[in-house]
PDB file of C-alpha atoms in Angstrom:
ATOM      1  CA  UNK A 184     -16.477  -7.925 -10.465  1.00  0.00           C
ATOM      2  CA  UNK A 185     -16.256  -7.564  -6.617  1.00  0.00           C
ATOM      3  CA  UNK A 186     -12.533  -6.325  -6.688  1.00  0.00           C
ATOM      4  CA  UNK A 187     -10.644  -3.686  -7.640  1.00  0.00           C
ATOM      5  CA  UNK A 188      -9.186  -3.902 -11.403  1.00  0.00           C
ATOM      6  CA  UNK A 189      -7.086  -2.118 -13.306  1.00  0.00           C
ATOM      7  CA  UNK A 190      -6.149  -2.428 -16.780  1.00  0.00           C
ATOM      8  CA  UNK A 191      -3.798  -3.000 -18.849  1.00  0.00           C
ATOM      9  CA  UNK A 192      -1.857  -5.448 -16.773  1.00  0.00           C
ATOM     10  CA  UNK A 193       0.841  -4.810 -18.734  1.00  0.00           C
ATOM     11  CA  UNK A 194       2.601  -1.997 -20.547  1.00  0.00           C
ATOM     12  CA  UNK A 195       5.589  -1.141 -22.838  1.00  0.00           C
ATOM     13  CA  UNK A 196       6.198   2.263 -24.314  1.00  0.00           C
ATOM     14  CA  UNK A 197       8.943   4.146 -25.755  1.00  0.00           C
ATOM     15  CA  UNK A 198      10.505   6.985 -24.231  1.00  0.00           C
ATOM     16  CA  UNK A 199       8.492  10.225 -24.869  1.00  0.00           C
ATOM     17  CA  UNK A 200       5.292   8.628 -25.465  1.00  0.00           C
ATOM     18  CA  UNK A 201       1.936   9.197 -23.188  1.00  0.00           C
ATOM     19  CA  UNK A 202      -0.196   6.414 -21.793  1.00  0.00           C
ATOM     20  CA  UNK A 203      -3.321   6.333 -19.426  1.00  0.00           C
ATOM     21  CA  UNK A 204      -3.598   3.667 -16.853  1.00  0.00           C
ATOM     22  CA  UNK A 205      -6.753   2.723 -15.575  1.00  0.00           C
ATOM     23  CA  UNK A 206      -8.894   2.025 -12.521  1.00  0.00           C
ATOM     24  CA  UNK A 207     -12.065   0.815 -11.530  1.00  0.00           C
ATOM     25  CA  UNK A 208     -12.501   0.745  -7.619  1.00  0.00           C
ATOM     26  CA  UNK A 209     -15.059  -1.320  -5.757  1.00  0.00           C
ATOM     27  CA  UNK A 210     -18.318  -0.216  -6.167  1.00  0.00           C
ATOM     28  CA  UNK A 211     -19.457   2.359  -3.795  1.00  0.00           C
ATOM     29  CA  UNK A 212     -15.552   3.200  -2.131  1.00  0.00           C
ATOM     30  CA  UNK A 213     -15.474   6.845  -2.644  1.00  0.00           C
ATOM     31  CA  UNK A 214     -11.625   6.765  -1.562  1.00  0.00           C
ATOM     32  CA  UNK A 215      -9.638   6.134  -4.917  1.00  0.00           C
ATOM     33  CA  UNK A 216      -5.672   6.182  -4.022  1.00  0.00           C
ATOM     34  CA  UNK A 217      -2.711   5.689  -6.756  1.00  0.00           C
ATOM     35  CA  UNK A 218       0.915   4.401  -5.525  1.00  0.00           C
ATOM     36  CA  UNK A 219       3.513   3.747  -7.612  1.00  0.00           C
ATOM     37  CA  UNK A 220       5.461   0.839  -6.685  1.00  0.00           C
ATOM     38  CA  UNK A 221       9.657   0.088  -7.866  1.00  0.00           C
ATOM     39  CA  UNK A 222      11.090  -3.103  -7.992  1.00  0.00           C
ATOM     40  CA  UNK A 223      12.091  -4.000  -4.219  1.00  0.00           C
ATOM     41  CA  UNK A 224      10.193  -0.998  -2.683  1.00  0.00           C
ATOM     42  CA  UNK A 225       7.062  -0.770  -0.574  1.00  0.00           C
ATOM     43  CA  UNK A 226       4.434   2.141  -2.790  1.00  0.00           C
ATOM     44  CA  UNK A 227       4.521   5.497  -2.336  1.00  0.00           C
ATOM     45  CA  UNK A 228       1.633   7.162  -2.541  1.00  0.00           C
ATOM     46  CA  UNK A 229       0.997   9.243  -5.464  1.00  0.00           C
ATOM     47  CA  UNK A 230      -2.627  11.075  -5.334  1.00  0.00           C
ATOM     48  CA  UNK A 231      -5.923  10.689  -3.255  1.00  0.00           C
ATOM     49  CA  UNK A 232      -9.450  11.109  -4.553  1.00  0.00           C
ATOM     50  CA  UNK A 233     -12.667  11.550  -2.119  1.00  0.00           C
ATOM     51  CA  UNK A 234     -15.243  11.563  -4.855  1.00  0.00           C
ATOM     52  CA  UNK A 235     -14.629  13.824  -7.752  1.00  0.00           C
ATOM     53  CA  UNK A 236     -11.996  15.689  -6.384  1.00  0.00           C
ATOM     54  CA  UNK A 237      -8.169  15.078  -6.069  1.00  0.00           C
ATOM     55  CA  UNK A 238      -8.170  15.369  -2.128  1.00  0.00           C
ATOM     56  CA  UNK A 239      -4.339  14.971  -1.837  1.00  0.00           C
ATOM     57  CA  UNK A 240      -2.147  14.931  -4.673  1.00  0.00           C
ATOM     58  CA  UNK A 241       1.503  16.022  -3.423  1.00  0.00           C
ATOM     59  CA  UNK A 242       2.780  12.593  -4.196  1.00  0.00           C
ATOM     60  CA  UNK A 243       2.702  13.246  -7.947  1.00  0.00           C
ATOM     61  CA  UNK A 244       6.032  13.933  -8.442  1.00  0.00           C
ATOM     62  CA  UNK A 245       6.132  15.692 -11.409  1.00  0.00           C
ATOM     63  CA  UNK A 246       3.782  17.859 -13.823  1.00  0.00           C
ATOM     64  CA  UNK A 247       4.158  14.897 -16.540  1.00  0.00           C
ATOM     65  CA  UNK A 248       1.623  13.024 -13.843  1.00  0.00           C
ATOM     66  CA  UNK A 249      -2.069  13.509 -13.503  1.00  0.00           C
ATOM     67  CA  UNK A 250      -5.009  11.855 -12.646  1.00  0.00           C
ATOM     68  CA  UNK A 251      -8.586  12.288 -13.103  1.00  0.00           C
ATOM     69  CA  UNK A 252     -11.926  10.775 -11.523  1.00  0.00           C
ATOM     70  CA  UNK A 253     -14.497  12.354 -13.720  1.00  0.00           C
ATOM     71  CA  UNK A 254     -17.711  10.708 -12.128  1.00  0.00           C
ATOM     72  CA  UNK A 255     -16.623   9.329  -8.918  1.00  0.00           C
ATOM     73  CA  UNK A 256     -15.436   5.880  -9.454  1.00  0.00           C
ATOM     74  CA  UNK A 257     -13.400   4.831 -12.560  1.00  0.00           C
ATOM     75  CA  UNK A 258     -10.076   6.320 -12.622  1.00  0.00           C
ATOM     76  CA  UNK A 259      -7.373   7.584 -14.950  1.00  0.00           C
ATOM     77  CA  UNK A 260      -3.840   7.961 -14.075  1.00  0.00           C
ATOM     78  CA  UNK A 261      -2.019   9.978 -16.914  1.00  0.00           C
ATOM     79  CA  UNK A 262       1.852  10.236 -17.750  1.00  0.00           C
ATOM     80  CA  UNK A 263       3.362  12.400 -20.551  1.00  0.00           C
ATOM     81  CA  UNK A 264       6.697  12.348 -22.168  1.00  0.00           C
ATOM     82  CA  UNK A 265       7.314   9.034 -20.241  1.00  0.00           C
ATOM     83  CA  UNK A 266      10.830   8.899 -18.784  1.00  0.00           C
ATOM     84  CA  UNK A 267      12.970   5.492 -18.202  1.00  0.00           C
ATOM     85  CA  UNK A 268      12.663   6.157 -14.411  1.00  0.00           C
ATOM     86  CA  UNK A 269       8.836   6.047 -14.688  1.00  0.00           C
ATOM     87  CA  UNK A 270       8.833   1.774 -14.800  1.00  0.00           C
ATOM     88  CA  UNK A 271       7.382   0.746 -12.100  1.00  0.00           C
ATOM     89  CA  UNK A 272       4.564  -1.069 -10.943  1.00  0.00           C
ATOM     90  CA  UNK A 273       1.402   1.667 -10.705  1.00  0.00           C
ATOM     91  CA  UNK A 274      -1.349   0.317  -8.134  1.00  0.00           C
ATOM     92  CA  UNK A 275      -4.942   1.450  -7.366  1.00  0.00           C
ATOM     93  CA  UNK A 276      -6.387   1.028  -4.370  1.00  0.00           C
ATOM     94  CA  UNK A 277      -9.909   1.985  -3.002  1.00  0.00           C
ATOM     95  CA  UNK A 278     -11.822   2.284   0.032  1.00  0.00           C
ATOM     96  CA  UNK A 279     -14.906   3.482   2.290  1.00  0.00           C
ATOM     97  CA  UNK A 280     -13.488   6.989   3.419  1.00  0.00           C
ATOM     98  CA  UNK A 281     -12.243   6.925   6.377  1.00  0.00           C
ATOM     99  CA  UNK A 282      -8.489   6.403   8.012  1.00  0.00           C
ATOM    100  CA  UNK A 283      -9.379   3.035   9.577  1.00  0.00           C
ATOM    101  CA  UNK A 284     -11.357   1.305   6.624  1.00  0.00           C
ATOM    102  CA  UNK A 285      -9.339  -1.488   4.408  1.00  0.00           C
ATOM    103  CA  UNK A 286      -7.470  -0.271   1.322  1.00  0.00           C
ATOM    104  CA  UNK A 287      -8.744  -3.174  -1.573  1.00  0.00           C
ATOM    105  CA  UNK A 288      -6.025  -2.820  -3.921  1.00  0.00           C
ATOM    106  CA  UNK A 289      -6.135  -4.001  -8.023  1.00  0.00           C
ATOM    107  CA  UNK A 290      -3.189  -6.192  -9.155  1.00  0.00           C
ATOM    108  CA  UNK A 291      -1.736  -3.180 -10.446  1.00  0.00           C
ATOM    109  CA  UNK A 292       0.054  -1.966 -13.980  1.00  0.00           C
ATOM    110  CA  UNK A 293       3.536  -2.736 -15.124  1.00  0.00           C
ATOM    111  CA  UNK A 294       4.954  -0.318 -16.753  1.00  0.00           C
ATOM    112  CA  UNK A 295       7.946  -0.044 -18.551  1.00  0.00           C
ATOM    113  CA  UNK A 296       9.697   2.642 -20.714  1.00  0.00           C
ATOM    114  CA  UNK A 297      12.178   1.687 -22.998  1.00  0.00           C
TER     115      UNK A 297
ATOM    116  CA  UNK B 226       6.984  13.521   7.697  1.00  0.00           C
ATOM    117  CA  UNK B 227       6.471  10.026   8.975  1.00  0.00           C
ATOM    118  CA  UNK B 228       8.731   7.433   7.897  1.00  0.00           C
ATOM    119  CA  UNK B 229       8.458   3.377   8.144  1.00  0.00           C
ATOM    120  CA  UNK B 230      11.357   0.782   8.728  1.00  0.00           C
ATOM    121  CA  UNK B 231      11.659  -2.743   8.398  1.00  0.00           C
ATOM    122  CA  UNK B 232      15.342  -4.037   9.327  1.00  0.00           C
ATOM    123  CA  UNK B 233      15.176  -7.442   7.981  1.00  0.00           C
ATOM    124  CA  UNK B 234      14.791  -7.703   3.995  1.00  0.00           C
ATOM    125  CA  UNK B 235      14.462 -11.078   3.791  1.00  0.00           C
ATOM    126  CA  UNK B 236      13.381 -13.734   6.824  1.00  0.00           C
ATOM    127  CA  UNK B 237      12.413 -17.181   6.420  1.00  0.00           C
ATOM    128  CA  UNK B 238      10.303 -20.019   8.637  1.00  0.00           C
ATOM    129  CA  UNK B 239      10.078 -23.691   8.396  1.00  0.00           C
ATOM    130  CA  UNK B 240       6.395 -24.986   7.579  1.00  0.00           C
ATOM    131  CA  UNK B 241       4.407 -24.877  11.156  1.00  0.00           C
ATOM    132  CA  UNK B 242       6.729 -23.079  12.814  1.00  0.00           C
ATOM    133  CA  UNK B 243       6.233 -19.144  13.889  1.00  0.00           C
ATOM    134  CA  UNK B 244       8.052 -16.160  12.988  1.00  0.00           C
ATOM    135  CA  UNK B 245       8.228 -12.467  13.442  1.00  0.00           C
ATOM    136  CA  UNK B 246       8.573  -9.643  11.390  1.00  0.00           C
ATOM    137  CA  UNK B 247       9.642  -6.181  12.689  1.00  0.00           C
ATOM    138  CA  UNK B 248       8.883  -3.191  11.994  1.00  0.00           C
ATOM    139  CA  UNK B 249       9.614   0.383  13.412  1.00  0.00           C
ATOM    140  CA  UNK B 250       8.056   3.769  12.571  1.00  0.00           C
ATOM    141  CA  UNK B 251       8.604   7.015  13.412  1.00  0.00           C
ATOM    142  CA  UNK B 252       5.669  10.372  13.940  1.00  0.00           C
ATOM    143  CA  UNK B 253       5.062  13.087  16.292  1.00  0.00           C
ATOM    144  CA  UNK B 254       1.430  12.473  16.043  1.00  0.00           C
ATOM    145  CA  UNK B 255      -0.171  10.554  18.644  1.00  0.00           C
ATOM    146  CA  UNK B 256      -3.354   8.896  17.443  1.00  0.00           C
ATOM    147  CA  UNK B 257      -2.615   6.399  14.043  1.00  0.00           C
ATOM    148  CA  UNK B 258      -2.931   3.477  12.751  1.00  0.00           C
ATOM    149  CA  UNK B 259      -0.849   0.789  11.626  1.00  0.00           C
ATOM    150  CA  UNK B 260      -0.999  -2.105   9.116  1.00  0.00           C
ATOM    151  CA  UNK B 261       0.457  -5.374   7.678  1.00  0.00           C
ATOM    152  CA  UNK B 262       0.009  -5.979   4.151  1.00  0.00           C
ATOM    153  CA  UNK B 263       0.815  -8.821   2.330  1.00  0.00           C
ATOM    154  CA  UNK B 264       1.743  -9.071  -1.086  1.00  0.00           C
ATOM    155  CA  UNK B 265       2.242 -12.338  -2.947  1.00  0.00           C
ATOM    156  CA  UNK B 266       4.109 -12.723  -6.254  1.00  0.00           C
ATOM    157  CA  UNK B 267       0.655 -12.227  -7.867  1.00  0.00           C
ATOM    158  CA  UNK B 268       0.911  -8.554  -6.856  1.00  0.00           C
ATOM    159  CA  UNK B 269      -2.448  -7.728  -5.328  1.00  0.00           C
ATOM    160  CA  UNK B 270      -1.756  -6.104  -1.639  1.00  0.00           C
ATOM    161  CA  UNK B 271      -3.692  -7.938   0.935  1.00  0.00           C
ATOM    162  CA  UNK B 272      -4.399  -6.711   4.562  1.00  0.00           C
ATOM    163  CA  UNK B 273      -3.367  -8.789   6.929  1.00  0.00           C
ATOM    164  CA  UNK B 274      -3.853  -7.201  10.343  1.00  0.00           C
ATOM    165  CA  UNK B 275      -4.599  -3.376  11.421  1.00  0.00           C
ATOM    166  CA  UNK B 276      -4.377  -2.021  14.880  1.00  0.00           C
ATOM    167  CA  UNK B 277      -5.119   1.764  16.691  1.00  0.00           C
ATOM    168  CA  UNK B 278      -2.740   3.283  18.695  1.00  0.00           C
ATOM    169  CA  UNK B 279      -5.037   4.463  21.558  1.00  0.00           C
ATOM    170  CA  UNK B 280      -5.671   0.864  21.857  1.00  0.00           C
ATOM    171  CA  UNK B 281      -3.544  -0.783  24.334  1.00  0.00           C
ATOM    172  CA  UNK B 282      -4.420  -4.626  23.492  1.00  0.00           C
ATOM    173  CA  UNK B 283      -2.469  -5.854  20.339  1.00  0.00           C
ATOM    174  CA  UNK B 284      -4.286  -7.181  17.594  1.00  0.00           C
ATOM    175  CA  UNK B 285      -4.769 -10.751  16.671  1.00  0.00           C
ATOM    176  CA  UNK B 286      -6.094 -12.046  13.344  1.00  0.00           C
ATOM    177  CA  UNK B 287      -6.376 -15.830  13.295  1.00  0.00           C
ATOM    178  CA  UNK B 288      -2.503 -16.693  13.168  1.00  0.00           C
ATOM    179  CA  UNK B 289      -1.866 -13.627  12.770  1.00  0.00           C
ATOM    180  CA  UNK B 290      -1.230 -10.927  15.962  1.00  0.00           C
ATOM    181  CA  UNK B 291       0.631  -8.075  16.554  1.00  0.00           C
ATOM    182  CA  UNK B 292       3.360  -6.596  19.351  1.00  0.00           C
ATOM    183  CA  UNK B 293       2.285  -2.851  19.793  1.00  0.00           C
ATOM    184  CA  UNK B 294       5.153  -1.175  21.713  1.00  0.00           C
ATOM    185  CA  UNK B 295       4.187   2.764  21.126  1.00  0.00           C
ATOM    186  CA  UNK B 296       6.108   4.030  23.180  1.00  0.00           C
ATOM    187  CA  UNK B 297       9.025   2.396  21.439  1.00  0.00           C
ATOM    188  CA  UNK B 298       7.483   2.746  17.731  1.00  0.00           C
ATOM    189  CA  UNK B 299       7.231  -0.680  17.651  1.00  0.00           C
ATOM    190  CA  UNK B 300       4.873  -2.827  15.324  1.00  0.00           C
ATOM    191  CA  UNK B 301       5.710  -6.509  14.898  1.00  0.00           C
ATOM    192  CA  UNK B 302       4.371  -9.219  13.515  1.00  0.00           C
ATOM    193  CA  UNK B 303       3.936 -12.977  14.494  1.00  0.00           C
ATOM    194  CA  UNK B 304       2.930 -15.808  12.218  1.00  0.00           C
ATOM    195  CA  UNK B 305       1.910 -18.402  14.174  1.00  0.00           C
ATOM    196  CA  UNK B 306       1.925 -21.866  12.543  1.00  0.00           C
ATOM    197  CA  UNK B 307       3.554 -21.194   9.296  1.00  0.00           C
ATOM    198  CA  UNK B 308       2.098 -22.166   5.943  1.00  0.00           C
ATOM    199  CA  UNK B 309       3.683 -22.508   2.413  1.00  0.00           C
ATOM    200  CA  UNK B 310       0.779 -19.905   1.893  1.00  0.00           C
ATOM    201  CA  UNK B 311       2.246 -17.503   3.719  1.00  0.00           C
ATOM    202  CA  UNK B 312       5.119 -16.821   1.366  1.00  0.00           C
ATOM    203  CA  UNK B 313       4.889 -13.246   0.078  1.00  0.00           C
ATOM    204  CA  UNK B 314       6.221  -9.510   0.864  1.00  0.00           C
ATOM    205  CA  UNK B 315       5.044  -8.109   3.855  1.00  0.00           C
ATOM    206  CA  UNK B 316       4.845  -4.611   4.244  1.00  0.00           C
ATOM    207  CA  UNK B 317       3.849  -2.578   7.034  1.00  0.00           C
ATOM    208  CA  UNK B 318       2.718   0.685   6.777  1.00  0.00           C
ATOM    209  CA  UNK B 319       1.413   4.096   8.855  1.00  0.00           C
ATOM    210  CA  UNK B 320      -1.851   6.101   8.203  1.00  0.00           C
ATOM    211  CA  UNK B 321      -2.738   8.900  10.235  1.00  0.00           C
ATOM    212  CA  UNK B 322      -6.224   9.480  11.476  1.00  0.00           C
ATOM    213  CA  UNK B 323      -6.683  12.335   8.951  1.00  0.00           C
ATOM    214  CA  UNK B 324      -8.930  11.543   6.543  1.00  0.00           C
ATOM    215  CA  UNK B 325      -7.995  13.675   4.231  1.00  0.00           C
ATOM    216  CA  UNK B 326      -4.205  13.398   3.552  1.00  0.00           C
ATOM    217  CA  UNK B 327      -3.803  10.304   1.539  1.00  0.00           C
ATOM    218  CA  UNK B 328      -0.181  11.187   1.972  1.00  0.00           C
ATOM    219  CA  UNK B 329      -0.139  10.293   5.308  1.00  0.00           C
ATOM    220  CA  UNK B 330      -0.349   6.714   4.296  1.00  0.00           C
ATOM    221  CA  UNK B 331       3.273   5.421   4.428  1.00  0.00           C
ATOM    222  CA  UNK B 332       4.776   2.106   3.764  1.00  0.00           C
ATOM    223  CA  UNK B 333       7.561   0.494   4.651  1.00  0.00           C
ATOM    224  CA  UNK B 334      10.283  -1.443   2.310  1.00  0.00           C
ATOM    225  CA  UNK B 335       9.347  -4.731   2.913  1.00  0.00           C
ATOM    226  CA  UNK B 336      10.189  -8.220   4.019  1.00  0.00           C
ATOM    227  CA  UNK B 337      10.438 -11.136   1.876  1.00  0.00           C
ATOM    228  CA  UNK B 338       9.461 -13.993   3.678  1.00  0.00           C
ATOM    229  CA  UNK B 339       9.785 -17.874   2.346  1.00  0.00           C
ATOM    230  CA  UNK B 340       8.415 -20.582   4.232  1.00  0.00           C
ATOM    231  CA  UNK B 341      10.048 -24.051   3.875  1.00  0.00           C
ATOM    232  CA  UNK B 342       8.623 -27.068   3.542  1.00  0.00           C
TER     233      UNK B 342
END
């Protein structure tokens, strides 16, 4: 596919449970972002990946959150002991590196804790 | 830390006719760059327009163009020629020329915009 994608589309856990979202950038964008949008709110950035590496990831806001990017493009964003206030919608973006270039963001994950 | 406003939640435009959405920012730094995204109810972000601060001439995009006040930490946007199309979330949002703080990319809270018919 040419865009960005992210799966599931959709997801419902219980409270306490783990679940891995996923992402698969735009082939070739070795700038991988996560944001983590709430209903009525612009996102807020959560971590950064050049490559491999988590370049930035002070938006995580807890220790339950992590994220990996094992070989440079597909993604893995990671919650434990999900919380209620974790719902939201989680989006992936990627791009050429680079301040200027376009962010091509995926149509994101619902998730919601129950 | 930088920090993005946009005063008007909600705006709306009759079919053909233009509007503008504001939107204010504030950062010590002086080189940046600022974007409109659009989001429709499908959810996937969508840039819209993108302009540098060192350059003085706003952007334009089709029916799309910007007001660049920097002094004032202003970035608005006109739609000229409204379509039902244009209906979605706009959001504008800061990124500073620092490749390597993702952080630094900051959105604001949005404006709903509905276009009538």
């Amino acid at each position: 596919g040419a865009g960005v994608s992210q799966t599931p589309s959709n997801k419902v856990t219980e409270k306490g449970k783990y679940v891995e979202l996923r992402c698969d950038p735009i082939s070739g964008h070795t700038a991988l972002y996560w944001y983590r949008q709430s209903l009525g709110q612009g996102p807020e950035f959560l971590i950064y990946f050049q490559g491999t590496g988590a370049a930035d990831d002070s938006g995580l806001p807890n220790d339950r959150f992590f994220a990996v990017r094992p070989e440079g493009s597909v993604s893995t964003l990671k919650i434990q002991r999900t919380e209620r206030g974790d719902s939201a919608v989680y989006l992936c973006a990627s791009s050429l590196r680079g301040a200027y270039n376009e962010q091509f963001f995926g149509p994101g994950t619902r998730l919601t804790v129950l | 830390a930088q920090t993005v406003t946009q005063s008007q939640p909600e705006m709306s435009v009759q079919e053909a006719e233009t509007v503008t959405l504001s939107c204010t920012y504030d950062t010590s730094e002086s080189d940046y760059y600022l974007f409109w995204y659009k989001q429709p109810p499908s959810r996937q972000m969508i840039l819209v327009i993108r302009q540098e601060a060192y350059k003085q001439q706003n952007a334009t995009e089709n029916r799309f163009s910007v007001n660049f006040q920097k002094a004032a930490k202003s970035f608005s946007l006109k739609i000229s020629d409204s379509q039902l199309g244009d209906a979605a979330m706009y959001f504008c949002a800061y990124r500073s020329i620092r490749d390597n703080y993702g952080q630094n990319f900051v959105f604001g809270p949005g404006t709903r915009l509905s276009v009538l018919p």
